[in-house]
């Protein structure tokens, strides 16, 4: 026979015995699709055995286990809360510390500014206290320093109207203030540089012994008391309060810019 089907079944002139293969059920062939429910419930092994697919197992916690879980969760929440509280407290404390440090720095700067301002004010006050002013604003010299009528006229006479204010010439201390027979109402002032002035023939005294005076402070009024021939200020300058040696007031006034 010459057909391909016949030729294919013979080899070397002999009949080949065809072996029968085990055929799989149609349900397990590649072209067959099981229903969804059946596919999920049935598994067939190569040997034809079947077994049911195991369903997921659920584990139920006991009451004690649940309580332990909840206790642990509560502890975790409390720990987190404590950490947050401590962090907040630390931030507050850090802010407070920084605030105190800044306040201390501001106070220190303010103290330094105040100290500088106070020192400047004191220096200015001292400068003003040590300036020199005229004992009377307007005068007319009627008698100079020197001998007259056989006696030393130890000062100069500055004529001015009775009641004209008399001023301390600079910062100083009143050594004496009162009435004497020759000078009438008289005031002695020791100044900061050691100079001493005598004001004589005053009509009124406005200071007391031991009083501190500053430039321009009123110490009394021009008058005509004591041995005087008219209202005037008898201005006498002493080299030192201890010995009482008089000096010519004119050069002294010139040296202090008051003449």
CSV table of C-alpha atoms in Angstrom, one decimal, residues 30-192:
chain,number,residue,atom,x,y,z
A,30,UNK,CA,-5.5,22.6,28.4
A,31,UNK,CA,-8.6,23.5,26.4
A,32,UNK,CA,-11.1,22.9,29.2
A,33,UNK,CA,-12.0,25.5,31.8
A,34,UNK,CA,-13.6,24.4,35.0
A,35,UNK,CA,-16.3,26.5,36.5
A,36,UNK,CA,-14.9,29.0,39.0
A,37,UNK,CA,-16.3,27.2,42.0
A,38,UNK,CA,-15.0,23.8,40.9
A,39,UNK,CA,-11.5,25.2,40.0
A,40,UNK,CA,-11.2,26.7,43.4
A,41,UNK,CA,-12.3,23.5,45.2
A,42,UNK,CA,-10.5,20.8,43.3
A,43,UNK,CA,-6.9,20.1,42.6
A,44,UNK,CA,-5.9,17.0,40.5
A,45,UNK,CA,-2.5,15.6,40.7
A,46,UNK,CA,-0.6,14.1,37.8
A,47,UNK,CA,-1.4,10.6,39.2
A,48,UNK,CA,-5.0,11.5,39.2
A,49,UNK,CA,-5.3,12.1,42.9
A,50,UNK,CA,-7.4,15.1,44.1
A,51,UNK,CA,-7.4,17.1,47.3
A,52,UNK,CA,-9.5,20.0,48.5
A,53,UNK,CA,-7.8,23.4,48.7
A,54,UNK,CA,-7.3,24.5,52.3
A,55,UNK,CA,-9.3,27.6,53.2
A,56,UNK,CA,-7.5,30.5,55.1
A,57,UNK,CA,-7.6,29.9,58.8
A,58,UNK,CA,-8.8,32.7,61.2
A,59,UNK,CA,-7.4,33.0,64.7
A,60,UNK,CA,-9.6,34.4,67.4
A,61,UNK,CA,-7.8,36.1,70.4
A,62,UNK,CA,-8.9,35.2,73.8
A,63,UNK,CA,-10.1,37.9,76.2
A,64,UNK,CA,-6.8,37.9,78.1
A,65,UNK,CA,-4.8,38.3,75.0
A,66,UNK,CA,-7.0,41.1,73.8
A,67,UNK,CA,-6.6,42.8,77.2
A,68,UNK,CA,-2.8,42.4,76.9
A,69,UNK,CA,-2.8,43.9,73.4
A,70,UNK,CA,-4.9,46.9,74.6
A,71,UNK,CA,-2.7,47.3,77.6
A,72,UNK,CA,0.4,47.4,75.4
A,73,UNK,CA,-1.2,49.9,73.0
A,74,UNK,CA,-2.2,52.1,75.9
A,75,UNK,CA,1.4,51.9,77.3
A,76,UNK,CA,2.8,52.8,73.9
A,77,UNK,CA,0.4,55.8,73.6
A,78,UNK,CA,1.3,56.9,77.1
A,79,UNK,CA,5.0,56.6,76.3
A,80,UNK,CA,4.6,58.6,73.2
A,81,UNK,CA,2.6,61.2,75.2
A,82,UNK,CA,5.3,61.4,77.8
A,83,UNK,CA,8.0,61.9,75.2
A,84,UNK,CA,5.9,64.7,73.6
A,85,UNK,CA,5.4,66.3,77.0
A,86,UNK,CA,9.0,66.1,77.9
A,87,UNK,CA,10.0,67.5,74.6
A,88,UNK,CA,7.5,70.4,75.0
A,89,UNK,CA,8.8,71.0,78.5
A,90,UNK,CA,12.4,71.0,77.3
A,91,UNK,CA,11.5,73.5,74.5
A,92,UNK,CA,9.7,75.7,77.1
A,93,UNK,CA,12.7,75.5,79.4
A,94,UNK,CA,15.1,76.3,76.6
A,95,UNK,CA,13.0,79.3,75.5
A,96,UNK,CA,12.8,80.5,79.1
A,97,UNK,CA,16.6,80.1,79.5
A,98,UNK,CA,17.2,82.0,76.3
A,99,UNK,CA,14.8,84.7,77.4
A,100,UNK,CA,16.5,85.1,80.7
A,101,UNK,CA,19.9,85.2,79.0
A,102,UNK,CA,18.7,87.9,76.6
A,103,UNK,CA,17.1,89.8,79.4
A,104,UNK,CA,20.3,89.7,81.4
A,105,UNK,CA,22.2,90.9,78.3
A,106,UNK,CA,19.8,93.7,77.8
A,107,UNK,CA,20.0,94.7,81.5
A,108,UNK,CA,23.8,94.6,81.2
A,109,UNK,CA,23.7,96.9,78.1
A,110,UNK,CA,21.3,99.2,79.8
A,111,UNK,CA,23.4,99.3,82.9
A,112,UNK,CA,26.5,100.2,80.8
A,113,UNK,CA,24.6,102.9,79.0
A,114,UNK,CA,23.3,104.3,82.3
A,115,UNK,CA,26.8,104.2,83.7
A,116,UNK,CA,28.3,106.0,80.7
A,117,UNK,CA,25.4,108.6,80.8
A,118,UNK,CA,25.9,109.0,84.6
A,119,UNK,CA,29.7,109.4,84.2
A,120,UNK,CA,29.1,111.9,81.4
A,121,UNK,CA,26.6,113.8,83.5
A,122,UNK,CA,28.9,113.9,86.4
A,123,UNK,CA,31.8,115.1,84.3
A,124,UNK,CA,29.6,117.8,82.8
A,125,UNK,CA,28.3,118.8,86.3
A,126,UNK,CA,31.9,118.9,87.6
A,127,UNK,CA,32.9,121.0,84.6
A,128,UNK,CA,30.1,123.4,85.2
A,129,UNK,CA,30.7,123.5,89.0
A,130,UNK,CA,34.3,124.5,88.4
A,131,UNK,CA,33.6,127.4,86.0
A,132,UNK,CA,34.0,130.9,87.2
A,133,UNK,CA,31.4,133.8,87.3
A,134,UNK,CA,31.5,137.4,88.3
A,135,UNK,CA,30.5,138.1,91.9
A,136,UNK,CA,28.2,140.9,90.8
A,137,UNK,CA,26.9,141.4,87.3
A,138,UNK,CA,27.7,145.1,86.8
A,139,UNK,CA,30.1,147.1,88.9
A,140,UNK,CA,32.0,150.3,89.0
A,141,UNK,CA,35.4,150.2,90.6
A,142,UNK,CA,35.6,153.0,93.2
A,143,UNK,CA,38.8,151.9,95.1
A,144,UNK,CA,41.7,149.6,94.2
A,145,UNK,CA,44.0,147.4,96.1
A,146,UNK,CA,46.8,149.2,98.0
A,147,UNK,CA,47.6,151.7,100.7
A,148,UNK,CA,45.3,154.6,101.4
A,149,UNK,CA,45.3,156.9,104.3
A,150,UNK,CA,48.3,155.1,105.7
A,151,UNK,CA,46.6,151.7,105.8
A,152,UNK,CA,46.4,148.8,103.4
A,153,UNK,CA,43.1,148.5,101.5
A,154,UNK,CA,43.3,144.8,101.1
A,155,UNK,CA,40.6,144.5,98.3
A,156,UNK,CA,38.8,146.4,95.7
A,157,UNK,CA,35.5,148.3,96.0
A,158,UNK,CA,32.9,147.5,93.4
A,159,UNK,CA,30.1,150.1,93.5
A,160,UNK,CA,26.5,148.8,92.9
A,161,UNK,CA,23.0,149.6,94.1
A,162,UNK,CA,21.9,148.4,97.4
A,163,UNK,CA,20.1,145.1,97.0
A,164,UNK,CA,22.0,144.0,94.0
A,165,UNK,CA,22.5,140.2,94.1
A,166,UNK,CA,25.9,138.8,95.0
A,167,UNK,CA,27.0,135.4,93.7
A,168,UNK,CA,29.4,132.7,94.6
A,169,UNK,CA,32.2,132.8,91.9
A,170,UNK,CA,32.6,129.0,91.7
A,171,UNK,CA,32.1,125.7,93.6
A,172,UNK,CA,33.1,126.1,97.2
A,173,UNK,CA,32.2,126.0,100.9
A,174,UNK,CA,31.1,128.9,103.0
A,175,UNK,CA,33.7,129.3,105.8
A,176,UNK,CA,31.8,132.0,107.7
A,177,UNK,CA,28.8,134.2,107.4
A,178,UNK,CA,27.9,137.0,109.9
A,179,UNK,CA,28.5,140.5,111.1
A,180,UNK,CA,31.9,142.1,111.9
A,181,UNK,CA,32.5,145.6,113.1
A,182,UNK,CA,34.7,146.7,110.1
A,183,UNK,CA,33.1,144.7,107.2
A,184,UNK,CA,29.6,144.8,108.4
A,185,UNK,CA,27.8,141.8,107.0
A,186,UNK,CA,30.5,139.5,105.6
A,187,UNK,CA,30.7,136.1,103.9
A,188,UNK,CA,33.9,134.1,103.4
A,189,UNK,CA,34.0,131.3,100.7
A,190,UNK,CA,36.7,128.7,100.1
A,191,UNK,CA,36.7,127.6,96.4
A,192,UNK,CA,37.7,124.3,95.0
